[in-house]
PDB file of C-alpha atoms in Angstrom:
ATOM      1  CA  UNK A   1      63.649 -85.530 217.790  1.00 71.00           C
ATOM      2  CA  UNK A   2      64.234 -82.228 219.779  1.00 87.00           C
ATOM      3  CA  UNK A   3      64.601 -79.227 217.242  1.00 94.00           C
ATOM      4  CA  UNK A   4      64.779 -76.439 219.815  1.00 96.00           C
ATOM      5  CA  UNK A   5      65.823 -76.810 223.379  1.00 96.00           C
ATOM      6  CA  UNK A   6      66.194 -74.064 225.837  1.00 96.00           C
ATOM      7  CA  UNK A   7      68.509 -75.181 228.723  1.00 97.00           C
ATOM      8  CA  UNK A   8      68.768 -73.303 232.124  1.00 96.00           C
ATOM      9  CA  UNK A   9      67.508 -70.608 230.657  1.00 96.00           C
ATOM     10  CA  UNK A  10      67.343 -67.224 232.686  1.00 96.00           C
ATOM     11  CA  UNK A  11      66.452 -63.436 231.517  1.00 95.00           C
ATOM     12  CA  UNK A  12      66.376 -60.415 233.044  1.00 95.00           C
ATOM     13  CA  UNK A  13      65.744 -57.337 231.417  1.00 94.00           C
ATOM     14  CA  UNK A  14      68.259 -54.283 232.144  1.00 92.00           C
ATOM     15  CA  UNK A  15      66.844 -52.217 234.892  1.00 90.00           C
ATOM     16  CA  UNK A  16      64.538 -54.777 236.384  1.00 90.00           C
ATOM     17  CA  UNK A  17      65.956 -56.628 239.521  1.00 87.00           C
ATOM     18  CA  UNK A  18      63.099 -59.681 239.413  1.00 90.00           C
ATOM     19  CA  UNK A  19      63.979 -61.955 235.905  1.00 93.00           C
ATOM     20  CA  UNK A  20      61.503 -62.503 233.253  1.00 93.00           C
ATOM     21  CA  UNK A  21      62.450 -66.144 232.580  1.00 94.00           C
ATOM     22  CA  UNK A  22      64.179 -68.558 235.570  1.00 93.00           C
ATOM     23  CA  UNK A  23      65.833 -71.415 234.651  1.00 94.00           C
ATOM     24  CA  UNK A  24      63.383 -72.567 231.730  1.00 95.00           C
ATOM     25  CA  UNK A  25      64.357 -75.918 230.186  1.00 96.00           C
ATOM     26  CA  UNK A  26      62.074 -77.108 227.368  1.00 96.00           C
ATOM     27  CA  UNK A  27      62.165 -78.846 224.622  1.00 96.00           C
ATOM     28  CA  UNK A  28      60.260 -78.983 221.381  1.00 97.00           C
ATOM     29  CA  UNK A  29      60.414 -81.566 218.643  1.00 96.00           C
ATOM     30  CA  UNK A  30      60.439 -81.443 215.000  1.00 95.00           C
ATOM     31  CA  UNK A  31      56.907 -81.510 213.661  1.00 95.00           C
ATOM     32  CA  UNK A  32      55.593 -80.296 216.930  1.00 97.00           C
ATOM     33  CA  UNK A  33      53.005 -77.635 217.597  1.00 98.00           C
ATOM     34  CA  UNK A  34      53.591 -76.787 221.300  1.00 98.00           C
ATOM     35  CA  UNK A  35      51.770 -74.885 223.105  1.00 98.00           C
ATOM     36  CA  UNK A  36      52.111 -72.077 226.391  1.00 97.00           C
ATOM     37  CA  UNK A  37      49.836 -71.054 228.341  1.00 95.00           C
ATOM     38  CA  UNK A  38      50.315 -68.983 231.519  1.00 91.00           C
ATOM     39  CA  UNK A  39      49.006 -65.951 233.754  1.00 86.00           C
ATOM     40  CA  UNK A  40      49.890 -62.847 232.123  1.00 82.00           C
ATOM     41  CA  UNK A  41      53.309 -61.773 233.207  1.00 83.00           C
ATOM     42  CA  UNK A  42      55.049 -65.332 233.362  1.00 86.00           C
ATOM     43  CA  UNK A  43      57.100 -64.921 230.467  1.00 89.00           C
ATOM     44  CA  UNK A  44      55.445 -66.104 227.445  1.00 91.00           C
ATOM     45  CA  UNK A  45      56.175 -63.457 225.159  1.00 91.00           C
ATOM     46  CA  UNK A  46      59.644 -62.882 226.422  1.00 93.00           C
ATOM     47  CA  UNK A  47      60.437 -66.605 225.862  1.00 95.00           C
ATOM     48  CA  UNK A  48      59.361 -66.015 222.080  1.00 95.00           C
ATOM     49  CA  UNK A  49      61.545 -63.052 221.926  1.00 95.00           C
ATOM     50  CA  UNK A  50      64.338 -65.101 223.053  1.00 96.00           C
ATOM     51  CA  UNK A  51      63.548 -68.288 220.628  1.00 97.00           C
ATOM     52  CA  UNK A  52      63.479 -65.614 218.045  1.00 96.00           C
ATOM     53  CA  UNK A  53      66.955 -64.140 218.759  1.00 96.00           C
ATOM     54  CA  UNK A  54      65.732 -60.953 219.331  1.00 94.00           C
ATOM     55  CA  UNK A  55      66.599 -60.818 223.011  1.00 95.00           C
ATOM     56  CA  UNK A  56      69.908 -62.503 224.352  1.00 95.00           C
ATOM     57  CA  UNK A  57      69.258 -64.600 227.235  1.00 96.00           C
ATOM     58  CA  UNK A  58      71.235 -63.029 230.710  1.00 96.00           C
ATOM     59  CA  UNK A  59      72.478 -66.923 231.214  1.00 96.00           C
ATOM     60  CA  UNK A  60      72.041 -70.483 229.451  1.00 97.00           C
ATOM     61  CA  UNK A  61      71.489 -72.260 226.270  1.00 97.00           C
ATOM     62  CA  UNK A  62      68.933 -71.514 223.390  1.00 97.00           C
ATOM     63  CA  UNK A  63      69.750 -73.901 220.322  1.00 97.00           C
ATOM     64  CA  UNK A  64      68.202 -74.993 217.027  1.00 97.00           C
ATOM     65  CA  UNK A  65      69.529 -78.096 215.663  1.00 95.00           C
ATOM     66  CA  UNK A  66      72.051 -78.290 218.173  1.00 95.00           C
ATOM     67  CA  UNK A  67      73.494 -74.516 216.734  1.00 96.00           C
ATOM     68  CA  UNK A  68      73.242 -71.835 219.441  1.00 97.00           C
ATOM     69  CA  UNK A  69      70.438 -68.770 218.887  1.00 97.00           C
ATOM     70  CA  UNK A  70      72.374 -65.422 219.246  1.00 94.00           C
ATOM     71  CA  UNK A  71      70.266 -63.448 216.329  1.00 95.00           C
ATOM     72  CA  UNK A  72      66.708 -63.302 214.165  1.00 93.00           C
ATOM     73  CA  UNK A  73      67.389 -65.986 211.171  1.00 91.00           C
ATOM     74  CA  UNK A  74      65.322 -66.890 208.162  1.00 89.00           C
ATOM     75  CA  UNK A  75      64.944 -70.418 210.234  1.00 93.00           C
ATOM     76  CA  UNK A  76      62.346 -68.726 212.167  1.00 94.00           C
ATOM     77  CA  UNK A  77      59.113 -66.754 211.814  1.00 92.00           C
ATOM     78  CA  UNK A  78      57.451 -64.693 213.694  1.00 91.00           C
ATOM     79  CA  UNK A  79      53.580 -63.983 214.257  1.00 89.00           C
ATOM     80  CA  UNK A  80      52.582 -61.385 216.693  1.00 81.00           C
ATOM     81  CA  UNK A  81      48.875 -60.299 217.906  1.00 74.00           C
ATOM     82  CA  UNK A  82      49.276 -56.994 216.527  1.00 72.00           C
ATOM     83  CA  UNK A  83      49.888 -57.747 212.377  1.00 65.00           C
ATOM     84  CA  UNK A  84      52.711 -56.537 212.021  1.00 79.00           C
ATOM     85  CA  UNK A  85      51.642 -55.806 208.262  1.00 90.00           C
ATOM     86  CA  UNK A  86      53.073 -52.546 206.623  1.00 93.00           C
ATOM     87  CA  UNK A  87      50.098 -49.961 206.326  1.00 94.00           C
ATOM     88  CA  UNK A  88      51.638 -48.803 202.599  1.00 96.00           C
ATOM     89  CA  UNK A  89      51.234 -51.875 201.289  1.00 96.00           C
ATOM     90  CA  UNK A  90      48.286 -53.883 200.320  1.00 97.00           C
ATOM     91  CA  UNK A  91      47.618 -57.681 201.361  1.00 96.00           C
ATOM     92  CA  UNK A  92      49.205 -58.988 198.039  1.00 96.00           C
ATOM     93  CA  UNK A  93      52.658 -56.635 198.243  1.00 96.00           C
ATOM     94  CA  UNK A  94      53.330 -56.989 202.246  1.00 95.00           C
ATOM     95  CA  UNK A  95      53.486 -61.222 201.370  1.00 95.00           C
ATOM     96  CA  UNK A  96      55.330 -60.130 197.963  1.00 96.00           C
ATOM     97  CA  UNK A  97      57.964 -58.159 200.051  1.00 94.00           C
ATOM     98  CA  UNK A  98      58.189 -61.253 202.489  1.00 91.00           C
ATOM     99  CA  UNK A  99      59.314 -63.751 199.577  1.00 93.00           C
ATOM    100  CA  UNK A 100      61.549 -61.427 197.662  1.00 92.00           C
ATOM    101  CA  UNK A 101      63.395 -60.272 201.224  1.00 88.00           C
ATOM    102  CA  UNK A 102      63.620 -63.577 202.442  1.00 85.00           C
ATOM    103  CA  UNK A 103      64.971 -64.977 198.751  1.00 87.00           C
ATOM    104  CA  UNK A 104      62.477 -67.461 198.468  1.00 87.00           C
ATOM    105  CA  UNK A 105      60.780 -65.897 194.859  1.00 91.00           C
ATOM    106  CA  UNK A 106      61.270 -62.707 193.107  1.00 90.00           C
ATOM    107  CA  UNK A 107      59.285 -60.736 190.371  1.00 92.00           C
ATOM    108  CA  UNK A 108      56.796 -62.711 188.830  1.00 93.00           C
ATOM    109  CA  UNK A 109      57.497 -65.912 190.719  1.00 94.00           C
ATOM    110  CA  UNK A 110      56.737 -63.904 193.779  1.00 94.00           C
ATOM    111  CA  UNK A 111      53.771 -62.273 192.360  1.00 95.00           C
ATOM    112  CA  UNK A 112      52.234 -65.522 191.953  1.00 95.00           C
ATOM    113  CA  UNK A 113      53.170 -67.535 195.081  1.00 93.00           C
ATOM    114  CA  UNK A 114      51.814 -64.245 197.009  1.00 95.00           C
ATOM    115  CA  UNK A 115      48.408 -64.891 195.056  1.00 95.00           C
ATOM    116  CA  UNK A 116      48.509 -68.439 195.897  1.00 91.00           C
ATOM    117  CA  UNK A 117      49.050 -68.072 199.865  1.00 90.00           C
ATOM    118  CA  UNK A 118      45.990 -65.487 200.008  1.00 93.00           C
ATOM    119  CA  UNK A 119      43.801 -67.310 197.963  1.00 90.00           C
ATOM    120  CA  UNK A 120      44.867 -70.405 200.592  1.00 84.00           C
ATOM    121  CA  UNK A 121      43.915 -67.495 203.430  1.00 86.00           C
ATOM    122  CA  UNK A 122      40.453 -66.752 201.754  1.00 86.00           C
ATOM    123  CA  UNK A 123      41.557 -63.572 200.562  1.00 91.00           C
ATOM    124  CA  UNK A 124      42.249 -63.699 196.637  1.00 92.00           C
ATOM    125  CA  UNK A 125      39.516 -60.761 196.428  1.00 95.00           C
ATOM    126  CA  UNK A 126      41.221 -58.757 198.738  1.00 96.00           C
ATOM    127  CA  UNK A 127      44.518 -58.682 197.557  1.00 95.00           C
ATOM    128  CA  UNK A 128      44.927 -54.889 196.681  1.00 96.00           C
ATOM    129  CA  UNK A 129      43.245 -53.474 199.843  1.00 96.00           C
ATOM    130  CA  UNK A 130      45.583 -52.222 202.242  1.00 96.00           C
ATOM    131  CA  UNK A 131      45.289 -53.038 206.120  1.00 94.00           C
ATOM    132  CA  UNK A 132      43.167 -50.427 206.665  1.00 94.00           C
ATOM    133  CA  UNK A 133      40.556 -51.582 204.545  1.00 96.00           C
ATOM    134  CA  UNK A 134      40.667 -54.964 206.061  1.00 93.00           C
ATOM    135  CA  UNK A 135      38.911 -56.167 209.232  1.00 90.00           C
ATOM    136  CA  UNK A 136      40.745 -57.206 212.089  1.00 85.00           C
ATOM    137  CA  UNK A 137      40.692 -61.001 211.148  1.00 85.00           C
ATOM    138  CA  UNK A 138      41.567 -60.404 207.456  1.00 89.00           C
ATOM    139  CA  UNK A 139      44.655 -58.775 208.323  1.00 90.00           C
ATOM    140  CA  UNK A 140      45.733 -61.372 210.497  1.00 85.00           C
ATOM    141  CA  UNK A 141      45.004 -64.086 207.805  1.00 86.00           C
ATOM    142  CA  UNK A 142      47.636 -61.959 205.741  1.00 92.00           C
ATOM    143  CA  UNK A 143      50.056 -61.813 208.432  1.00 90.00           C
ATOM    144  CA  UNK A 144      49.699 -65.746 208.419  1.00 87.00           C
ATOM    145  CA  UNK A 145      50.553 -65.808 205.238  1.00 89.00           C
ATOM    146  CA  UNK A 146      53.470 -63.792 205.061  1.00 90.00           C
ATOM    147  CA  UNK A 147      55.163 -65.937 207.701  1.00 88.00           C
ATOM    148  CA  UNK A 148      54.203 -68.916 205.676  1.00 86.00           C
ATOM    149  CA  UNK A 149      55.498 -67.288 202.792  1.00 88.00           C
ATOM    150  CA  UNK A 150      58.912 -67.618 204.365  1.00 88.00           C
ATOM    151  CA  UNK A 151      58.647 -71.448 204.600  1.00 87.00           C
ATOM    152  CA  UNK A 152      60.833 -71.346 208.007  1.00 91.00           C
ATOM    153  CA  UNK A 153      61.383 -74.430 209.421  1.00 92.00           C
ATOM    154  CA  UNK A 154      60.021 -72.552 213.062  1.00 95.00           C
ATOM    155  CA  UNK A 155      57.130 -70.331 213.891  1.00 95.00           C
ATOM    156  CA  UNK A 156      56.746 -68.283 216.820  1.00 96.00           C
ATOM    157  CA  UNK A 157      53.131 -67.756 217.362  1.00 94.00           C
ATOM    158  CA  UNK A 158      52.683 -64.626 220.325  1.00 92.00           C
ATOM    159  CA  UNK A 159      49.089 -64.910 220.580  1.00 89.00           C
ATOM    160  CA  UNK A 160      48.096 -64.583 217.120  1.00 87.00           C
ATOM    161  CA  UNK A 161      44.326 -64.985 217.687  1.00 85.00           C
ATOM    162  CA  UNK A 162      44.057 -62.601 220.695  1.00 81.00           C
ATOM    163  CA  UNK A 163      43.095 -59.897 219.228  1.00 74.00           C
ATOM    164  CA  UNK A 164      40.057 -60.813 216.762  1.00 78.00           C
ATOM    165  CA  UNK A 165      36.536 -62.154 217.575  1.00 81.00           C
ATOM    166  CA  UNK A 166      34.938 -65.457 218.430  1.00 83.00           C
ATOM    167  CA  UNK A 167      33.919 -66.618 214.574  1.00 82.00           C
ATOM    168  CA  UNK A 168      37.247 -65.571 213.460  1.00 80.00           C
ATOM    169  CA  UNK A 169      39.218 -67.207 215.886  1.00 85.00           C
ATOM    170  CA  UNK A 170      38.257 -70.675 215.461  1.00 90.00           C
ATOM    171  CA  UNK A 171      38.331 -69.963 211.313  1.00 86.00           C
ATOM    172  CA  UNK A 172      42.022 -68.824 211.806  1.00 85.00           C
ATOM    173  CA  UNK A 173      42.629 -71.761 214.002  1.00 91.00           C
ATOM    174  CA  UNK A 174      41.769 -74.017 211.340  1.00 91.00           C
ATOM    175  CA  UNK A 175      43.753 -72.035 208.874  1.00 86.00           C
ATOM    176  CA  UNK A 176      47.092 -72.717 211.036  1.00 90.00           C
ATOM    177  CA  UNK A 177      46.111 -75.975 211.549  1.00 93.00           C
ATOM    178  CA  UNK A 178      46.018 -76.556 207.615  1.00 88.00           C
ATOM    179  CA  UNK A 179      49.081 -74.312 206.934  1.00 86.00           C
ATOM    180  CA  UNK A 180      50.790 -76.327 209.884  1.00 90.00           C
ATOM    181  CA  UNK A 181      50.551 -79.808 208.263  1.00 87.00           C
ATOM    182  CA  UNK A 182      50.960 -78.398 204.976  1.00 76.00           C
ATOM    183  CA  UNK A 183      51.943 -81.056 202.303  1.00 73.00           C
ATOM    184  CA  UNK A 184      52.209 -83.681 205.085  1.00 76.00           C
ATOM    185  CA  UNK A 185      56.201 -81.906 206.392  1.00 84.00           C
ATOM    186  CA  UNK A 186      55.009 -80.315 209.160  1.00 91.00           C
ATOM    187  CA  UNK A 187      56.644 -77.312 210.456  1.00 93.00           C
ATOM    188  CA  UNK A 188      57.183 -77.134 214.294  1.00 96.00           C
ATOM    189  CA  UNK A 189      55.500 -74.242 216.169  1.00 97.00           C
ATOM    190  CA  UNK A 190      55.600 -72.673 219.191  1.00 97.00           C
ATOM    191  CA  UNK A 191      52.289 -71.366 220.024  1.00 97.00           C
ATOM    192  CA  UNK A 192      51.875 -68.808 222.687  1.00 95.00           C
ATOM    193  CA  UNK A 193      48.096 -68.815 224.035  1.00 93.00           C
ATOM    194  CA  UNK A 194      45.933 -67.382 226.987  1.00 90.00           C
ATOM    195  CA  UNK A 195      43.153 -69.646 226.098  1.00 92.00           C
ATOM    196  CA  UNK A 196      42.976 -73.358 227.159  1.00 94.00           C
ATOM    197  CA  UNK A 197      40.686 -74.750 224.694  1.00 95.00           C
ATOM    198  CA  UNK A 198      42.403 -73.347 221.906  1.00 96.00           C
ATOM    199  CA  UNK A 199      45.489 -75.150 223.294  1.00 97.00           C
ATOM    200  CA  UNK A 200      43.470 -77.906 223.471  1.00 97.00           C
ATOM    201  CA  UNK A 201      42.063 -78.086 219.924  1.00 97.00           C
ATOM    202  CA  UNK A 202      45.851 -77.537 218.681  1.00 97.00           C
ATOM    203  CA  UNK A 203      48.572 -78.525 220.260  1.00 98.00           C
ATOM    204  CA  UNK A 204      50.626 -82.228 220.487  1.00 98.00           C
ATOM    205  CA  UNK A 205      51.479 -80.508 224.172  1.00 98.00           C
ATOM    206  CA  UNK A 206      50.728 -77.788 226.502  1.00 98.00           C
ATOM    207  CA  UNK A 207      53.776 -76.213 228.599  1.00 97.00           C
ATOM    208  CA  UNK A 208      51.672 -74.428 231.772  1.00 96.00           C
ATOM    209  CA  UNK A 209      53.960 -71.761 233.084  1.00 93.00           C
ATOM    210  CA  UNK A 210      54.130 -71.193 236.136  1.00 88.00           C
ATOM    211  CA  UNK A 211      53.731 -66.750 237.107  1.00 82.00           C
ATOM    212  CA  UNK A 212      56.689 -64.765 236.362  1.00 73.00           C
ATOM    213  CA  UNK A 213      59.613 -65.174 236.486  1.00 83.00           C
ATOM    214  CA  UNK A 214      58.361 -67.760 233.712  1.00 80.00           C
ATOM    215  CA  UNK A 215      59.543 -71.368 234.325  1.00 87.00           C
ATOM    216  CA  UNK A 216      57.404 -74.757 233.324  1.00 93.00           C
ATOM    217  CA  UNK A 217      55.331 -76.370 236.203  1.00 92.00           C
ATOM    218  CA  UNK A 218      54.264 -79.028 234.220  1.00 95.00           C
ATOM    219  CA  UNK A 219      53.870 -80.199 230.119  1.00 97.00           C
ATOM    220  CA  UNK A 220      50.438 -82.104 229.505  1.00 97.00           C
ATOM    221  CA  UNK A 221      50.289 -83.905 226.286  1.00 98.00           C
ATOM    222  CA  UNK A 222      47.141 -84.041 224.595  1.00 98.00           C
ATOM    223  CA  UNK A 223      45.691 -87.513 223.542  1.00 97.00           C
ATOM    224  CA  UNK A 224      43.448 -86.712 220.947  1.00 97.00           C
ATOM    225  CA  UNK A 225      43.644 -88.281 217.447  1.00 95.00           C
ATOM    226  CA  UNK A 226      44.000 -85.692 214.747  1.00 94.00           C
ATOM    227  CA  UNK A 227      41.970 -84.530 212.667  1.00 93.00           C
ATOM    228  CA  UNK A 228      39.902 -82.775 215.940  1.00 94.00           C
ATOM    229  CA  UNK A 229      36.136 -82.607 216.165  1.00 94.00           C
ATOM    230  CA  UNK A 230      35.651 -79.555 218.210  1.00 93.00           C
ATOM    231  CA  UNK A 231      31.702 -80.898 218.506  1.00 92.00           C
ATOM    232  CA  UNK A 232      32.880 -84.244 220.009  1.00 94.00           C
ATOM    233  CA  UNK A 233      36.102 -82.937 221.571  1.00 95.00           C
ATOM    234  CA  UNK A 234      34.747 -80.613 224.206  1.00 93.00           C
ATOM    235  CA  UNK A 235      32.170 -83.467 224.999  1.00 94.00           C
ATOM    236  CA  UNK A 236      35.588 -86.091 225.469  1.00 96.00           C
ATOM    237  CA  UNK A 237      35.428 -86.679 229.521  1.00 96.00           C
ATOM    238  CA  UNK A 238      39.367 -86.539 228.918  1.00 97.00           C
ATOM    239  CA  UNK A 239      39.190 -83.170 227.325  1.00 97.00           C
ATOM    240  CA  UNK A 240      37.375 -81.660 230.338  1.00 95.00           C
ATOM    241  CA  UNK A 241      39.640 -83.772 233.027  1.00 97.00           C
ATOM    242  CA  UNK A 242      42.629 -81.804 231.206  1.00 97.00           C
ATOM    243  CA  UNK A 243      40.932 -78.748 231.319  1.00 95.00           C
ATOM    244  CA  UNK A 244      40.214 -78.716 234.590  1.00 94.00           C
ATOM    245  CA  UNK A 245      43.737 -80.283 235.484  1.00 95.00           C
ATOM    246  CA  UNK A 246      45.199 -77.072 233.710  1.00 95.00           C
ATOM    247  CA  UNK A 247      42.510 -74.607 235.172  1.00 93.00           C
ATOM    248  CA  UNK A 248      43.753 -75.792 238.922  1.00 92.00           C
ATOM    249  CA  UNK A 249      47.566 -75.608 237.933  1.00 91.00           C
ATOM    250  CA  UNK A 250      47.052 -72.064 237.268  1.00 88.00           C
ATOM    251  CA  UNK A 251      44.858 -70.940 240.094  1.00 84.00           C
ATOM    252  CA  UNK A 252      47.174 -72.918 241.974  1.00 71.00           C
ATOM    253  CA  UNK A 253      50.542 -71.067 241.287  1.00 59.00           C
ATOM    254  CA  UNK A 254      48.353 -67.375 241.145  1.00 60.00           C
ATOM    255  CA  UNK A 255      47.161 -68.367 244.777  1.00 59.00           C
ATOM    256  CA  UNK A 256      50.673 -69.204 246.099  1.00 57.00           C
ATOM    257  CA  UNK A 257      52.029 -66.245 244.423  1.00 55.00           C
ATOM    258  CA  UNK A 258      49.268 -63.641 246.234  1.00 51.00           C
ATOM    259  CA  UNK A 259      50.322 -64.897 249.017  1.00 53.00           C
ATOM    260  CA  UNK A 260      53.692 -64.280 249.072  1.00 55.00           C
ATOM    261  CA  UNK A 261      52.810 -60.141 248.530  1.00 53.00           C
ATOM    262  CA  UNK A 262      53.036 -58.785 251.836  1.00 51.00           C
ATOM    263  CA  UNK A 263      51.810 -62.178 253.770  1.00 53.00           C
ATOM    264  CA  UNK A 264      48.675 -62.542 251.829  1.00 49.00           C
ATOM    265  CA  UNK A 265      47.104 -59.605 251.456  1.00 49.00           C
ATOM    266  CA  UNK A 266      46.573 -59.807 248.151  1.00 45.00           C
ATOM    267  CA  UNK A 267      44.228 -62.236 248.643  1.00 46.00           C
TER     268      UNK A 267
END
């Protein structure tokens, strides 16, 4: 069943004459972890700004459970490349502040659940560093779980993994994976990505947008049986047919784009 649905779905952002987002219609059902992947510029991150009621659409429908988006709500969480975390407090109080804002524990209720989601993160022994003592990938493992700490019913992932090495990205992979299916009520996530293979490994679907203004050229669902083998999945002649099939819809629509700039000269 469709949780969030954005209908004819249009934004353009004040000064700017070319939109951001066209028309984009998309749905994504409950449980789901969908995710986008697109040239830079097609809208991604602007459609997760808009899912996360934090930019009003210029025309059409965002809803969630049939209820129209018009502002941020504790229904939805946020993950963005950057951290996000608050440099003043350490790994255990920035999850701490999430629960006790967010009235999901307070005091020592919160205390503990915060100890609880790092040690799930890998990071029990790291709980009274700040960010700055923490390497790229263990502050994004605390961002992680401060959004989980909220228990929203959404997440809106803007490439979380972009900004943190190789080893690191497939552990934190893994680690949304797990936090994704949690006790077996999976929460449904919108997963913003510039990297097929990761899309691959995670997602129920992949929505390829097409270059700005953002739209969907096509949504690819991905056959593989869960749990994922990475080993055996890039070795799955399926696996390298959709990779390919999503390589070519991008080069594709970045092709017939370049030529449109002054009759092809950009190409």
């Amino acid at each position: 069943m469709a949780l969030l649905n954005l209908a004819s779905v249009s934004l353009t952002y004040p000064g700017d004459e070319r939109p951001a987002v066209e028309n984009l219609s998309l749905s994504i059902n409950q449980g789901e972890l969908l995710a986008v992947v697109g040239p830079s510029g097609c809208g991604k991150s602007s459609t997760i700004g808009l899912l996360a009621g934090l930019t009003p659409a210029t025309s059409g429908l965002l809803t969630l459970n049939d209820h129209p988006i018009l502002a941020p709500g504790p229904d939805r969480a946020v993950v963005f490349q950057d951290y996000s975390l608050f440099p003043w407090m350490t790994a255990l109080d920035n999850i701490i502040f999430a629960l006790e804002e967010s009235g999901r524990a307070t005091g020592k209720a919160a205390g503990e659940q915060a100890k609880k989601l790092l040690d799930m993160v890998g990071l029990s022994s790291y709980s009274h560093k700040y960010p700055s003592e923490l390497s790229g990938g263990m502050r994004q493992r605390v961002a992680i779980a401060r959004a989980f700490a909220l228990d929203a019913p959404v997440y809106l992932m803007d490439e979380p993994f972009g900004a943190v090495d190789a080893k690191n990205r497939v552990s934190l992979q893994d680690l949304l994976l797990k936090l994704w299916a949690g006790d077996g009520n999976k929460k449904t996530v919108f997963l913003v990505t510039h990297d097929i293979d990761e899309a691959l490994y995670l997602a129920d679907r992949i929505a390829v947008f097409t270059p700005g203004p953002g739209k969907v050229q096509k949504i690819i669902d991905v056959p593989f049986p869960r749990p994922r083998r990475r080993f055996f999945l890039v070795q799955d002649p399926r696996y390298i047919e959709l990779r390919n099939e999503i390589l070519s819809l991008l080069q594709k629509e970045i092709l017939a784009e370049l030529q449109q700039v002054e009759g092809g000269a950009g190409i």
